């Protein structure tokens, strides 16, 4: 049987309250008594029961983090920001993968409630009314990260996806590309991609160029989807001179699809991505992309959640972080700019 707080108290000849104060770092314990209790804890191999402590304090110092795809480099960088701030504020993290499946997401949320987490950080596809109803049915605070909430009711941390896509499309148009192509994922899975499409379309509308539907490719949201998108665009009678992909992973697929066809990036076709994950500097040529502060989104969302969990004052529940374009070798150097 596991060693209990009662066993430690009996062996050290102190009260269970004294053992509890030592375990929880309470300064109101004599140094000699603290030393004796710590020695007994080490001798018996006692490990405090987090569940029991949580029941007593009504806090488990545990945060549930629900992510859509643990294999995504974007998500892994975001999760690192979450973990670092959670550690700083002495919270443990339970990480769960939802596979972007709404039913699984709702199931995982309920599982987190059952584990009595102090808060939930949610990253996923779209926020549906089912999510909102679920979150509002519990007193557990929730923050969403890099996830778009059309209901505008849940505290969140994002960038302005529409504006970022508008700026990168405008960047390509200003660089002499009359009609950049756009490769993106399914907007019914990720509302963010629909916002990127809206930004792309706004820039194209302002350029007074009629949209060519063939230049807008909705393939998916992966490296393989990027390759597929490149193949479709290269098969056109008049192929585009520039391609904007909705993620770095897709952009790498686009680059490799172009190279597999015997063409060169950026000499034949320029390519721009989105997110600025580590992939953007690992691919050759290195990728011009939108810098989304991925780590910061995770860190800021976790800090926002700690404020809610500790009932601190929160001035801004909808946080929009800055973005920018970083130029690398997948686009041609521009003189005079």
mmCIF file of C-alpha atoms in Angstrom, residues 159-333:
data_model
loop_
_atom_site.group_PDB
_atom_site.id
_atom_site.type_symbol
_atom_site.label_atom_id
_atom_site.label_comp_id
_atom_site.label_asym_id
_atom_site.label_seq_id
_atom_site.Cartn_x
_atom_site.Cartn_y
_atom_site.Cartn_z
ATOM 1 C CA UNK A 159 -3.595 37.498 -34.844
ATOM 2 C CA UNK A 160 -5.642 39.333 -37.479
ATOM 3 C CA UNK A 161 -5.697 36.519 -40.055
ATOM 4 C CA UNK A 162 -7.633 38.468 -42.671
ATOM 5 C CA UNK A 163 -5.314 41.472 -42.477
ATOM 6 C CA UNK A 164 -2.203 39.267 -42.613
ATOM 7 C CA UNK A 165 -3.434 37.476 -45.756
ATOM 8 C CA UNK A 166 -4.406 40.805 -47.302
ATOM 9 C CA UNK A 167 -0.923 42.208 -46.692
ATOM 10 C CA UNK A 168 0.939 39.211 -48.096
ATOM 11 C CA UNK A 169 -1.258 39.165 -51.225
ATOM 12 C CA UNK A 170 -0.729 42.894 -51.650
ATOM 13 C CA UNK A 171 3.009 42.303 -51.212
ATOM 14 C CA UNK A 172 3.008 39.843 -54.131
ATOM 15 C CA UNK A 173 0.901 42.143 -56.326
ATOM 16 C CA UNK A 174 3.241 45.060 -55.633
ATOM 17 C CA UNK A 175 6.145 42.793 -56.584
ATOM 18 C CA UNK A 176 4.753 42.503 -60.095
ATOM 19 C CA UNK A 177 2.508 39.429 -59.893
ATOM 20 C CA UNK A 178 -0.779 40.297 -61.587
ATOM 21 C CA UNK A 179 -2.702 37.345 -60.152
ATOM 22 C CA UNK A 180 -1.013 35.396 -57.319
ATOM 23 C CA UNK A 181 -2.560 31.984 -56.716
ATOM 24 C CA UNK A 182 -3.873 30.936 -53.313
ATOM 25 C CA UNK A 183 -3.645 27.415 -51.881
ATOM 26 C CA UNK A 184 -5.553 26.878 -48.658
ATOM 27 C CA UNK A 185 -7.303 24.310 -46.489
ATOM 28 C CA UNK A 186 -10.933 23.525 -45.888
ATOM 29 C CA UNK A 187 -12.669 26.530 -44.379
ATOM 30 C CA UNK A 188 -15.316 24.321 -42.823
ATOM 31 C CA UNK A 189 -12.568 22.780 -40.670
ATOM 32 C CA UNK A 190 -10.604 25.938 -39.948
ATOM 33 C CA UNK A 191 -12.424 29.273 -39.971
ATOM 34 C CA UNK A 192 -9.000 30.915 -39.930
ATOM 35 C CA UNK A 193 -8.501 29.771 -43.507
ATOM 36 C CA UNK A 194 -11.757 31.408 -44.569
ATOM 37 C CA UNK A 195 -10.481 34.650 -43.047
ATOM 38 C CA UNK A 196 -7.234 34.263 -44.994
ATOM 39 C CA UNK A 197 -9.272 33.756 -48.161
ATOM 40 C CA UNK A 198 -11.234 36.946 -47.412
ATOM 41 C CA UNK A 199 -7.968 38.875 -47.012
ATOM 42 C CA UNK A 200 -6.613 37.419 -50.254
ATOM 43 C CA UNK A 201 -9.836 38.284 -52.092
ATOM 44 C CA UNK A 202 -9.878 41.845 -50.727
ATOM 45 C CA UNK A 203 -6.355 42.482 -52.020
ATOM 46 C CA UNK A 204 -7.266 41.002 -55.418
ATOM 47 C CA UNK A 205 -10.457 43.088 -55.623
ATOM 48 C CA UNK A 206 -8.509 46.255 -54.877
ATOM 49 C CA UNK A 207 -6.028 45.406 -57.642
ATOM 50 C CA UNK A 208 -8.893 45.536 -60.179
ATOM 51 C CA UNK A 209 -8.019 42.063 -61.471
ATOM 52 C CA UNK A 210 -10.869 39.634 -62.014
ATOM 53 C CA UNK A 211 -10.484 36.571 -59.824
ATOM 54 C CA UNK A 212 -9.605 33.427 -61.737
ATOM 55 C CA UNK A 213 -11.196 30.571 -59.819
ATOM 56 C CA UNK A 214 -8.606 28.132 -61.165
ATOM 57 C CA UNK A 215 -5.965 30.085 -59.239
ATOM 58 C CA UNK A 216 -7.744 29.411 -55.935
ATOM 59 C CA UNK A 217 -7.071 25.846 -54.833
ATOM 60 C CA UNK A 218 -8.761 24.297 -51.795
ATOM 61 C CA UNK A 219 -6.878 21.048 -51.201
ATOM 62 C CA UNK A 220 -6.530 20.456 -47.472
ATOM 63 C CA UNK A 221 -4.142 21.570 -44.755
ATOM 64 C CA UNK A 222 -0.954 19.521 -44.993
ATOM 65 C CA UNK A 223 2.349 19.090 -46.789
ATOM 66 C CA UNK A 224 0.712 16.627 -49.188
ATOM 67 C CA UNK A 225 -2.073 19.133 -49.858
ATOM 68 C CA UNK A 226 0.579 21.683 -50.818
ATOM 69 C CA UNK A 227 2.078 19.286 -53.363
ATOM 70 C CA UNK A 228 -1.393 18.589 -54.749
ATOM 71 C CA UNK A 229 -2.114 22.310 -54.983
ATOM 72 C CA UNK A 230 1.113 22.939 -56.888
ATOM 73 C CA UNK A 231 0.330 20.122 -59.323
ATOM 74 C CA UNK A 232 -3.116 21.570 -60.063
ATOM 75 C CA UNK A 233 -1.743 25.050 -60.654
ATOM 76 C CA UNK A 234 1.133 23.860 -62.831
ATOM 77 C CA UNK A 235 -1.321 21.934 -65.008
ATOM 78 C CA UNK A 236 -3.059 25.181 -66.020
ATOM 79 C CA UNK A 237 -2.528 26.557 -69.488
ATOM 80 C CA UNK A 238 -1.280 29.794 -67.940
ATOM 81 C CA UNK A 239 0.417 28.933 -64.672
ATOM 82 C CA UNK A 240 0.732 31.550 -61.920
ATOM 83 C CA UNK A 241 3.994 33.371 -61.252
ATOM 84 C CA UNK A 242 3.445 33.432 -57.479
ATOM 85 C CA UNK A 243 1.654 31.209 -54.966
ATOM 86 C CA UNK A 244 0.484 32.112 -51.473
ATOM 87 C CA UNK A 245 -0.053 29.063 -49.240
ATOM 88 C CA UNK A 246 -2.124 29.297 -46.056
ATOM 89 C CA UNK A 247 0.522 27.586 -43.886
ATOM 90 C CA UNK A 248 4.261 26.951 -43.939
ATOM 91 C CA UNK A 249 3.698 23.204 -44.158
ATOM 92 C CA UNK A 250 1.522 23.651 -47.247
ATOM 93 C CA UNK A 251 4.055 26.124 -48.699
ATOM 94 C CA UNK A 252 6.856 23.555 -48.373
ATOM 95 C CA UNK A 253 4.647 21.099 -50.254
ATOM 96 C CA UNK A 254 4.077 23.742 -52.928
ATOM 97 C CA UNK A 255 7.828 24.342 -53.258
ATOM 98 C CA UNK A 256 8.544 20.633 -53.602
ATOM 99 C CA UNK A 257 5.713 20.221 -56.100
ATOM 100 C CA UNK A 258 7.230 22.979 -58.226
ATOM 101 C CA UNK A 259 10.704 21.488 -57.953
ATOM 102 C CA UNK A 260 9.411 18.001 -58.803
ATOM 103 C CA UNK A 261 8.063 19.479 -62.036
ATOM 104 C CA UNK A 262 11.546 20.669 -62.962
ATOM 105 C CA UNK A 263 10.872 24.316 -62.187
ATOM 106 C CA UNK A 264 12.703 26.640 -59.831
ATOM 107 C CA UNK A 265 11.665 28.688 -56.813
ATOM 108 C CA UNK A 266 11.781 31.690 -56.933
ATOM 109 C CA UNK A 267 13.057 32.061 -60.503
ATOM 110 C CA UNK A 268 9.990 30.500 -62.149
ATOM 111 C CA UNK A 269 7.434 30.834 -59.353
ATOM 112 C CA UNK A 270 7.640 32.726 -56.075
ATOM 113 C CA UNK A 271 6.126 31.138 -52.948
ATOM 114 C CA UNK A 272 4.946 32.672 -49.666
ATOM 115 C CA UNK A 273 3.765 30.802 -46.556
ATOM 116 C CA UNK A 274 2.052 31.616 -43.280
ATOM 117 C CA UNK A 275 3.097 31.090 -39.598
ATOM 118 C CA UNK A 276 6.928 31.291 -39.657
ATOM 119 C CA UNK A 277 7.434 27.887 -38.058
ATOM 120 C CA UNK A 278 10.881 26.279 -38.029
ATOM 121 C CA UNK A 279 10.015 24.685 -41.371
ATOM 122 C CA UNK A 280 10.387 28.083 -43.032
ATOM 123 C CA UNK A 281 14.160 28.069 -42.430
ATOM 124 C CA UNK A 282 14.645 24.322 -42.927
ATOM 125 C CA UNK A 283 13.337 24.194 -46.507
ATOM 126 C CA UNK A 284 15.460 25.233 -49.504
ATOM 127 C CA UNK A 285 15.002 27.889 -50.641
ATOM 128 C CA UNK A 286 14.107 29.344 -47.264
ATOM 129 C CA UNK A 287 10.530 30.545 -47.086
ATOM 130 C CA UNK A 288 9.163 34.063 -47.175
ATOM 131 C CA UNK A 289 6.225 33.959 -44.780
ATOM 132 C CA UNK A 290 3.887 35.743 -42.390
ATOM 133 C CA UNK A 291 5.429 35.834 -38.934
ATOM 134 C CA UNK A 292 2.746 34.673 -36.545
ATOM 135 C CA UNK A 293 4.155 34.837 -32.997
ATOM 136 C CA UNK A 294 3.349 31.181 -32.352
ATOM 137 C CA UNK A 295 5.186 30.792 -29.052
ATOM 138 C CA UNK A 296 3.744 34.093 -27.816
ATOM 139 C CA UNK A 297 0.190 33.021 -28.666
ATOM 140 C CA UNK A 298 0.668 29.991 -26.422
ATOM 141 C CA UNK A 299 2.368 31.977 -23.671
ATOM 142 C CA UNK A 300 -0.139 34.849 -23.674
ATOM 143 C CA UNK A 301 -3.136 32.494 -23.763
ATOM 144 C CA UNK A 302 -1.784 30.583 -20.750
ATOM 145 C CA UNK A 303 -1.127 33.816 -18.867
ATOM 146 C CA UNK A 304 -4.655 34.996 -19.676
ATOM 147 C CA UNK A 305 -6.011 31.719 -18.330
ATOM 148 C CA UNK A 306 -4.032 32.076 -15.078
ATOM 149 C CA UNK A 307 -5.678 35.449 -14.566
ATOM 150 C CA UNK A 308 -9.128 33.926 -14.884
ATOM 151 C CA UNK A 309 -8.223 30.975 -12.643
ATOM 152 C CA UNK A 310 -6.869 33.293 -9.954
ATOM 153 C CA UNK A 311 -9.729 35.775 -10.349
ATOM 154 C CA UNK A 312 -7.406 38.603 -11.373
ATOM 155 C CA UNK A 313 -8.733 41.619 -13.224
ATOM 156 C CA UNK A 314 -8.740 41.133 -17.010
ATOM 157 C CA UNK A 315 -8.949 44.271 -19.142
ATOM 158 C CA UNK A 316 -8.880 42.644 -22.575
ATOM 159 C CA UNK A 317 -10.461 39.242 -23.169
ATOM 160 C CA UNK A 318 -9.806 39.265 -26.927
ATOM 161 C CA UNK A 319 -6.074 39.592 -27.509
ATOM 162 C CA UNK A 320 -4.775 40.274 -31.031
ATOM 163 C CA UNK A 321 -1.003 39.939 -31.356
ATOM 164 C CA UNK A 322 1.042 41.643 -34.102
ATOM 165 C CA UNK A 323 2.214 39.952 -37.300
ATOM 166 C CA UNK A 324 4.648 40.861 -40.073
ATOM 167 C CA UNK A 325 6.100 39.582 -43.335
ATOM 168 C CA UNK A 326 9.642 38.199 -43.270
ATOM 169 C CA UNK A 327 11.381 37.964 -46.645
ATOM 170 C CA UNK A 328 13.584 34.985 -47.404
ATOM 171 C CA UNK A 329 14.755 33.184 -50.536
ATOM 172 C CA UNK A 330 11.453 31.808 -51.888
ATOM 173 C CA UNK A 331 10.745 35.290 -53.272
ATOM 174 C CA UNK A 332 13.087 37.353 -55.422
ATOM 175 C CA UNK A 333 15.035 40.216 -53.850
#
